[in-house]
Amino acid sequence: MRTTISDVLGSLERERRTGMLRLGGDGTVHFDRGAVVHAESPHAPKPPPGGADPELPALLALFDAAYFLLGSTAEPVFTEGSPRGRPLRVTVATLVHERRRRRALLDAAWPDAGVDAAPVVPVRRVRRQRVILTGVQAEILLNADGRRTPGRLARDLGRTAFGCLLAVRGLAAASLIRTDPPAVPGPPPPPRAEIPAEWAPADHDLLGRLRAALVELG
């Protein structure tokens, strides 16, 4: 069975390691005694300040980066060293739970992930008589120039990467942006592996706080 990035993160958590796990050009996960304290990825821009909650920007940035890092196919390389990041302590199970939820939301909005990395190109003619947009979707359509991807638009607009991905998938479903023809369906994905019992449990209070912040920003 192929070892996944989640398995590697789980091992570092169990061994209470401190240092950084590099995943090629996809970014880095930072550990402090087995807890994830920081994550960064070039695919995930830094979100704007969080107002009354000083931890919110770091929290949004960590989970945005983790979404991309947990899907990385790069060879992981761990280096011992001093921890980096703000005093957040997140379990690997918490990151995995949130990534699964985000993938489910994205696939429910539009099942083709090709729009996630493609330049956003608005259609010239809207076929519907009435279209209701979210604030993020309207912002994206107003700023889309046919060259910038959802990630680049998130960076330029000061939005979270996930918020822009979800908005773009919704625009694709509404036929408001150009999309490639849907791919021929392949074999069904393998059953989703359960989170190992020996991992530290997911922090559902933290996840609730994160999701409330995403709703407010969206």
C-alpha positions as protocol buffer text, in pm:
chain_id: "A"
residue {
  index: 1
  type: MET
  ca { x: 0 y: 0 z: 0 }
}
residue {
  index: 2
  type: ARG
  ca { x: 133 y: 343 z: -96 }
}
residue {
  index: 3
  type: THR
  ca { x: 234 y: 567 z: 193 }
}
residue {
  index: 4
  type: THR
  ca { x: 40 y: 893 z: 181 }
}
residue {
  index: 5
  type: ILE
  ca { x: 136 y: 1236 z: 306 }
}
residue {
  index: 6
  type: SER
  ca { x: -123 y: 1190 z: 580 }
}
residue {
  index: 7
  type: ASP
  ca { x: 56 y: 872 z: 693 }
}
residue {
  index: 8
  type: VAL
  ca { x: 387 y: 1060 z: 709 }
}
residue {
  index: 9
  type: LEU
  ca { x: 230 y: 1342 z: 909 }
}
residue {
  index: 10
  type: GLY
  ca { x: 70 y: 1089 z: 1143 }
}
residue {
  index: 11
  type: SER
  ca { x: 408 y: 924 z: 1205 }
}
residue {
  index: 12
  type: LEU
  ca { x: 570 y: 1258 z: 1288 }
}
residue {
  index: 13
  type: GLU
  ca { x: 286 y: 1331 z: 1527 }
}
residue {
  index: 14
  type: ARG
  ca { x: 316 y: 994 z: 1707 }
}
residue {
  index: 15
  type: GLU
  ca { x: 693 y: 1033 z: 1736 }
}
residue {
  index: 16
  type: ARG
  ca { x: 649 y: 1389 z: 1872 }
}
residue {
  index: 17
  type: ARG
  ca { x: 900 y: 1526 z: 1622 }
}
residue {
  index: 18
  type: THR
  ca { x: 1001 y: 1892 z: 1594 }
}
residue {
  index: 19
  type: GLY
  ca { x: 1111 y: 2041 z: 1263 }
}
residue {
  index: 20
  type: MET
  ca { x: 982 y: 2085 z: 910 }
}
residue {
  index: 21
  type: LEU
  ca { x: 850 y: 1849 z: 645 }
}
residue {
  index: 22
  type: ARG
  ca { x: 927 y: 1978 z: 295 }
}
residue {
  index: 23
  type: LEU
  ca { x: 710 y: 1862 z: 8 }
}
residue {
  index: 24
  type: GLY
  ca { x: 909 y: 1977 z: -293 }
}
residue {
  index: 25
  type: GLY
  ca { x: 768 y: 2293 z: -449 }
}
residue {
  index: 26
  type: ASP
  ca { x: 429 y: 2240 z: -284 }
}
residue {
  index: 27
  type: GLY
  ca { x: 536 y: 2382 z: 51 }
}
residue {
  index: 28
  type: THR
  ca { x: 626 y: 2291 z: 408 }
}
residue {
  index: 29
  type: VAL
  ca { x: 458 y: 2168 z: 726 }
}
residue {
  index: 30
  type: HIS
  ca { x: 614 y: 2272 z: 1058 }
}
residue {
  index: 31
  type: PHE
  ca { x: 593 y: 2054 z: 1370 }
}
residue {
  index: 32
  type: ASP
  ca { x: 652 y: 2121 z: 1739 }
}
residue {
  index: 33
  type: ARG
  ca { x: 664 y: 1803 z: 1950 }
}
residue {
  index: 34
  type: GLY
  ca { x: 425 y: 1629 z: 1715 }
}
residue {
  index: 35
  type: ALA
  ca { x: 174 y: 1913 z: 1669 }
}
residue {
  index: 36
  type: VAL
  ca { x: 136 y: 2102 z: 1343 }
}
residue {
  index: 37
  type: VAL
  ca { x: 204 y: 2468 z: 1421 }
}
residue {
  index: 38
  type: HIS
  ca { x: 243 y: 2617 z: 1074 }
}
residue {
  index: 39
  type: ALA
  ca { x: 203 y: 2529 z: 706 }
}
residue {
  index: 40
  type: GLU
  ca { x: 286 y: 2724 z: 395 }
}
residue {
  index: 41
  type: SER
  ca { x: 232 y: 2665 z: 25 }
}
residue {
  index: 42
  type: PRO
  ca { x: 283 y: 2882 z: -284 }
}
residue {
  index: 43
  type: HIS
  ca { x: -66 y: 2772 z: -390 }
}
residue {
  index: 44
  type: ALA
  ca { x: -224 y: 2936 z: -84 }
}
residue {
  index: 45
  type: PRO
  ca { x: -186 y: 3315 z: -37 }
}
residue {
  index: 46
  type: LYS
  ca { x: -185 y: 3474 z: 304 }
}
residue {
  index: 47
  type: PRO
  ca { x: -539 y: 3582 z: 396 }
}
residue {
  index: 48
  type: PRO
  ca { x: -617 y: 3932 z: 524 }
}
residue {
  index: 49
  type: PRO
  ca { x: -603 y: 4022 z: 898 }
}
residue {
  index: 50
  type: GLY
  ca { x: -880 y: 3868 z: 1104 }
}
residue {
  index: 51
  type: GLY
  ca { x: -1006 y: 4169 z: 1296 }
}
residue {
  index: 52
  type: ALA
  ca { x: -1098 y: 4085 z: 1655 }
}
residue {
  index: 53
  type: ASP
  ca { x: -946 y: 3737 z: 1640 }
}
residue {
  index: 54
  type: PRO
  ca { x: -566 y: 3772 z: 1621 }
}
residue {
  index: 55
  type: GLU
  ca { x: -517 y: 3398 z: 1552 }
}
residue {
  index: 56
  type: LEU
  ca { x: -757 y: 3391 z: 1259 }
}
residue {
  index: 57
  type: PRO
  ca { x: -514 y: 3486 z: 978 }
}
residue {
  index: 58
  type: ALA
  ca { x: -266 y: 3219 z: 1089 }
}
residue {
  index: 59
  type: LEU
  ca { x: -546 y: 2963 z: 1122 }
}
residue {
  index: 60
  type: LEU
  ca { x: -685 y: 3036 z: 775 }
}
residue {
  index: 61
  type: ALA
  ca { x: -337 y: 3028 z: 623 }
}
residue {
  index: 62
  type: LEU
  ca { x: -251 y: 2696 z: 788 }
}
residue {
  index: 63
  type: PHE
  ca { x: -565 y: 2517 z: 666 }
}
residue {
  index: 64
  type: ASP
  ca { x: -549 y: 2674 z: 320 }
}
residue {
  index: 65
  type: ALA
  ca { x: -191 y: 2550 z: 280 }
}
residue {
  index: 66
  type: ALA
  ca { x: -274 y: 2210 z: 430 }
}
residue {
  index: 67
  type: TYR
  ca { x: -545 y: 2155 z: 168 }
}
residue {
  index: 68
  type: PHE
  ca { x: -281 y: 2159 z: -105 }
}
residue {
  index: 69
  type: LEU
  ca { x: -5 y: 1991 z: 95 }
}
residue {
  index: 70
  type: LEU
  ca { x: -217 y: 1688 z: 185 }
}
residue {
  index: 71
  type: GLY
  ca { x: -272 y: 1630 z: -186 }
}
residue {
  index: 72
  type: SER
  ca { x: 96 y: 1666 z: -277 }
}
residue {
  index: 73
  type: THR
  ca { x: 273 y: 1388 z: -468 }
}
residue {
  index: 74
  type: ALA
  ca { x: 621 y: 1525 z: -386 }
}
residue {
  index: 75
  type: GLU
  ca { x: 873 y: 1317 z: -195 }
}
residue {
  index: 76
  type: PRO
  ca { x: 854 y: 1427 z: 173 }
}
residue {
  index: 77
  type: VAL
  ca { x: 1180 y: 1530 z: 341 }
}
residue {
  index: 78
  type: PHE
  ca { x: 1184 y: 1594 z: 716 }
}
residue {
  index: 79
  type: THR
  ca { x: 1449 y: 1810 z: 883 }
}
residue {
  index: 80
  type: GLU
  ca { x: 1483 y: 1845 z: 1260 }
}
residue {
  index: 81
  type: GLY
  ca { x: 1492 y: 2203 z: 1383 }
}
residue {
  index: 82
  type: SER
  ca { x: 1328 y: 2476 z: 1584 }
}
residue {
  index: 83
  type: PRO
  ca { x: 952 y: 2517 z: 1533 }
}
residue {
  index: 84
  type: ARG
  ca { x: 825 y: 2806 z: 1326 }
}
residue {
  index: 85
  type: GLY
  ca { x: 489 y: 2974 z: 1337 }
}
residue {
  index: 86
  type: ARG
  ca { x: 241 y: 3120 z: 1578 }
}
residue {
  index: 87
  type: PRO
  ca { x: 127 y: 2928 z: 1887 }
}
residue {
  index: 88
  type: LEU
  ca { x: -127 y: 2714 z: 1703 }
}
residue {
  index: 89
  type: ARG
  ca { x: -126 y: 2343 z: 1779 }
}
residue {
  index: 90
  type: VAL
  ca { x: -328 y: 2137 z: 1533 }
}
residue {
  index: 91
  type: THR
  ca { x: -357 y: 1760 z: 1513 }
}
residue {
  index: 92
  type: VAL
  ca { x: -309 y: 1579 z: 1183 }
}
residue {
  index: 93
  type: ALA
  ca { x: -660 y: 1432 z: 1212 }
}
residue {
  index: 94
  type: THR
  ca { x: -801 y: 1787 z: 1228 }
}
residue {
  index: 95
  type: LEU
  ca { x: -626 y: 1874 z: 900 }
}
residue {
  index: 96
  type: VAL
  ca { x: -746 y: 1554 z: 734 }
}
residue {
  index: 97
  type: HIS
  ca { x: -1107 y: 1608 z: 848 }
}
residue {
  index: 98
  type: GLU
  ca { x: -1112 y: 1960 z: 707 }
}
residue {
  index: 99
  type: ARG
  ca { x: -950 y: 1864 z: 377 }
}
residue {
  index: 100
  type: ARG
  ca { x: -1209 y: 1590 z: 324 }
}
residue {
  index: 101
  type: ARG
  ca { x: -1489 y: 1836 z: 394 }
}
residue {
  index: 102
  type: ARG
  ca { x: -1344 y: 2090 z: 151 }
}
residue {
  index: 103
  type: ARG
  ca { x: -1300 y: 1833 z: -125 }
}
residue {
  index: 104
  type: ALA
  ca { x: -1662 y: 1721 z: -79 }
}
residue {
  index: 105
  type: LEU
  ca { x: -1786 y: 2081 z: -104 }
}
residue {
  index: 106
  type: LEU
  ca { x: -1580 y: 2148 z: -417 }
}
residue {
  index: 107
  type: ASP
  ca { x: -1691 y: 1829 z: -590 }
}
residue {
  index: 108
  type: ALA
  ca { x: -2056 y: 1895 z: -502 }
}
residue {
  index: 109
  type: ALA
  ca { x: -2031 y: 2243 z: -657 }
}
residue {
  index: 110
  type: TRP
  ca { x: -1859 y: 2124 z: -979 }
}
residue {
  index: 111
  type: PRO
  ca { x: -1697 y: 1780 z: -1015 }
}
residue {
  index: 112
  type: ASP
  ca { x: -1413 y: 1874 z: -1251 }
}
residue {
  index: 113
  type: ALA
  ca { x: -1100 y: 1992 z: -1066 }
}
residue {
  index: 114
  type: GLY
  ca { x: -954 y: 2126 z: -1391 }
}
residue {
  index: 115
  type: VAL
  ca { x: -1100 y: 2471 z: -1320 }
}
residue {
  index: 116
  type: ASP
  ca { x: -893 y: 2494 z: -998 }
}
residue {
  index: 117
  type: ALA
  ca { x: -568 y: 2558 z: -1186 }
}
residue {
  index: 118
  type: ALA
  ca { x: -694 y: 2704 z: -1515 }
}
residue {
  index: 119
  type: PRO
  ca { x: -715 y: 3078 z: -1590 }
}
residue {
  index: 120
  type: VAL
  ca { x: -1062 y: 3214 z: -1512 }
}
residue {
  index: 121
  type: VAL
  ca { x: -1225 y: 3323 z: -1838 }
}
residue {
  index: 122
  type: PRO
  ca { x: -1578 y: 3471 z: -1811 }
}
residue {
  index: 123
  type: VAL
  ca { x: -1819 y: 3372 z: -2090 }
}
residue {
  index: 124
  type: ARG
  ca { x: -1919 y: 3642 z: -2338 }
}
residue {
  index: 125
  type: ARG
  ca { x: -2289 y: 3566 z: -2322 }
}
residue {
  index: 126
  type: VAL
  ca { x: -2494 y: 3460 z: -2020 }
}
residue {
  index: 127
  type: ARG
  ca { x: -2765 y: 3213 z: -2115 }
}
residue {
  index: 128
  type: ARG
  ca { x: -2971 y: 3257 z: -1800 }
}
residue {
  index: 129
  type: GLN
  ca { x: -3226 y: 3531 z: -1743 }
}
residue {
  index: 130
  type: ARG
  ca { x: -3134 y: 3562 z: -1378 }
}
residue {
  index: 131
  type: VAL
  ca { x: -2812 y: 3481 z: -1195 }
}
residue {
  index: 132
  type: ILE
  ca { x: -2749 y: 3517 z: -821 }
}
residue {
  index: 133
  type: LEU
  ca { x: -2384 y: 3556 z: -725 }
}
residue {
  index: 134
  type: THR
  ca { x: -2205 y: 3553 z: -394 }
}
residue {
  index: 135
  type: GLY
  ca { x: -1982 y: 3849 z: -313 }
}
residue {
  index: 136
  type: VAL
  ca { x: -1669 y: 3646 z: -390 }
}
residue {
  index: 137
  type: GLN
  ca { x: -1809 y: 3527 z: -723 }
}
residue {
  index: 138
  type: ALA
  ca { x: -1897 y: 3882 z: -827 }
}
residue {
  index: 139
  type: GLU
  ca { x: -1548 y: 3998 z: -728 }
}
residue {
  index: 140
  type: ILE
  ca { x: -1389 y: 3721 z: -932 }
}
residue {
  index: 141
  type: LEU
  ca { x: -1593 y: 3795 z: -1244 }
}
residue {
  index: 142
  type: LEU
  ca { x: -1515 y: 4166 z: -1218 }
}
residue {
  index: 143
  type: ASN
  ca { x: -1141 y: 4099 z: -1190 }
}
residue {
  index: 144
  type: ALA
  ca { x: -1098 y: 3794 z: -1414 }
}
residue {
  index: 145
  type: ASP
  ca { x: -879 y: 3883 z: -1711 }
}
residue {
  index: 146
  type: GLY
  ca { x: -847 y: 3544 z: -1877 }
}
residue {
  index: 147
  type: ARG
  ca { x: -491 y: 3497 z: -1747 }
}
residue {
  index: 148
  type: ARG
  ca { x: -513 y: 3466 z: -1369 }
}
residue {
  index: 149
  type: THR
  ca { x: -596 y: 3137 z: -1201 }
}
residue {
  index: 150
  type: PRO
  ca { x: -820 y: 3110 z: -891 }
}
residue {
  index: 151
  type: GLY
  ca { x: -507 y: 3101 z: -675 }
}
residue {
  index: 152
  type: ARG
  ca { x: -367 y: 3418 z: -830 }
}
residue {
  index: 153
  type: LEU
  ca { x: -703 y: 3593 z: -798 }
}
residue {
  index: 154
  type: ALA
  ca { x: -718 y: 3491 z: -432 }
}
residue {
  index: 155
  type: ARG
  ca { x: -377 y: 3646 z: -378 }
}
residue {
  index: 156
  type: ASP
  ca { x: -464 y: 3968 z: -562 }
}
residue {
  index: 157
  type: LEU
  ca { x: -807 y: 4006 z: -401 }
}
residue {
  index: 158
  type: GLY
  ca { x: -696 y: 3922 z: -47 }
}
residue {
  index: 159
  type: ARG
  ca { x: -923 y: 3618 z: -31 }
}
residue {
  index: 160
  type: THR
  ca { x: -861 y: 3266 z: 95 }
}
residue {
  index: 161
  type: ALA
  ca { x: -755 y: 3010 z: -166 }
}
residue {
  index: 162
  type: PHE
  ca { x: -1039 y: 2775 z: -73 }
}
residue {
  index: 163
  type: GLY
  ca { x: -1298 y: 3053 z: -88 }
}
residue {
  index: 164
  type: CYS
  ca { x: -1193 y: 3136 z: -444 }
}
residue {
  index: 165
  type: LEU
  ca { x: -1179 y: 2772 z: -551 }
}
residue {
  index: 166
  type: LEU
  ca { x: -1532 y: 2714 z: -426 }
}
residue {
  index: 167
  type: ALA
  ca { x: -1655 y: 3035 z: -590 }
}
residue {
  index: 168
  type: VAL
  ca { x: -1498 y: 2941 z: -924 }
}
residue {
  index: 169
  type: ARG
  ca { x: -1651 y: 2593 z: -915 }
}
residue {
  index: 170
  type: GLY
  ca { x: -1988 y: 2756 z: -857 }
}
residue {
  index: 171
  type: LEU
  ca { x: -1931 y: 2985 z: -1155 }
}
residue {
  index: 172
  type: ALA
  ca { x: -1845 y: 2681 z: -1366 }
}
residue {
  index: 173
  type: ALA
  ca { x: -2168 y: 2509 z: -1261 }
}
residue {
  index: 174
  type: ALA
  ca { x: -2363 y: 2823 z: -1356 }
}
residue {
  index: 175
  type: SER
  ca { x: -2192 y: 2833 z: -1699 }
}
residue {
  index: 176
  type: LEU
  ca { x: -2050 y: 3178 z: -1624 }
}
residue {
  index: 177
  type: ILE
  ca { x: -1689 y: 3087 z: -1701 }
}
residue {
  index: 178
  type: ARG
  ca { x: -1535 y: 2886 z: -1980 }
}
residue {
  index: 179
  type: THR
  ca { x: -1465 y: 2522 z: -1898 }
}
residue {
  index: 180
  type: ASP
  ca { x: -1318 y: 2231 z: -2087 }
}
residue {
  index: 181
  type: PRO
  ca { x: -1549 y: 1946 z: -2192 }
}
residue {
  index: 182
  type: PRO
  ca { x: -1602 y: 1709 z: -1900 }
}
residue {
  index: 183
  type: ALA
  ca { x: -1357 y: 1421 z: -1884 }
}
residue {
  index: 184
  type: VAL
  ca { x: -1473 y: 1067 z: -1949 }
}
residue {
  index: 185
  type: PRO
  ca { x: -1553 y: 916 z: -1607 }
}
residue {
  index: 186
  type: GLY
  ca { x: -1284 y: 677 z: -1487 }
}
residue {
  index: 187
  type: PRO
  ca { x: -1306 y: 396 z: -1234 }
}
residue {
  index: 188
  type: PRO
  ca { x: -1461 y: 484 z: -898 }
}
residue {
  index: 189
  type: PRO
  ca { x: -1214 y: 611 z: -638 }
}
residue {
  index: 190
  type: PRO
  ca { x: -1092 y: 363 z: -376 }
}
residue {
  index: 191
  type: PRO
  ca { x: -1279 y: 356 z: -44 }
}
residue {
  index: 192
  type: ARG
  ca { x: -1177 y: 638 z: 185 }
}
residue {
  index: 193
  type: ALA
  ca { x: -935 y: 519 z: 453 }
}
residue {
  index: 194
  type: GLU
  ca { x: -1040 y: 577 z: 810 }
}
residue {
  index: 195
  type: ILE
  ca { x: -823 y: 794 z: 1031 }
}
residue {
  index: 196
  type: PRO
  ca { x: -605 y: 559 z: 1242 }
}
residue {
  index: 197
  type: ALA
  ca { x: -720 y: 521 z: 1601 }
}
residue {
  index: 198
  type: GLU
  ca { x: -369 y: 590 z: 1735 }
}
residue {
  index: 199
  type: TRP
  ca { x: -367 y: 943 z: 1593 }
}
residue {
  index: 200
  type: ALA
  ca { x: -451 y: 1234 z: 1822 }
}
residue {
  index: 201
  type: PRO
  ca { x: -823 y: 1315 z: 1778 }
}
residue {
  index: 202
  type: ALA
  ca { x: -956 y: 1593 z: 1561 }
}
residue {
  index: 203
  type: ASP
  ca { x: -1023 y: 1926 z: 1732 }
}
residue {
  index: 204
  type: HIS
  ca { x: -1388 y: 1985 z: 1642 }
}
residue {
  index: 205
  type: ASP
  ca { x: -1406 y: 2312 z: 1835 }
}
residue {
  index: 206
  type: LEU
  ca { x: -1123 y: 2448 z: 1622 }
}
residue {
  index: 207
  type: LEU
  ca { x: -1291 y: 2321 z: 1305 }
}
residue {
  index: 208
  type: GLY
  ca { x: -1614 y: 2493 z: 1405 }
}
residue {
  index: 209
  type: ARG
  ca { x: -1428 y: 2819 z: 1460 }
}
residue {
  index: 210
  type: LEU
  ca { x: -1256 y: 2786 z: 1123 }
}
residue {
  index: 211
  type: ARG
  ca { x: -1577 y: 2711 z: 935 }
}
residue {
  index: 212
  type: ALA
  ca { x: -1756 y: 3006 z: 1096 }
}
residue {
  index: 213
  type: ALA
  ca { x: -1472 y: 3231 z: 979 }
}
residue {
  index: 214
  type: LEU
  ca { x: -1495 y: 3096 z: 624 }
}
residue {
  index: 215
  type: VAL
  ca { x: -1870 y: 3159 z: 615 }
}
residue {
  index: 216
  type: GLU
  ca { x: -1815 y: 3516 z: 735 }
}
residue {
  index: 217
  type: LEU
  ca { x: -1546 y: 3579 z: 474 }
}
residue {
  index: 218
  type: GLY
  ca { x: -1752 y: 3421 z: 194 }
}
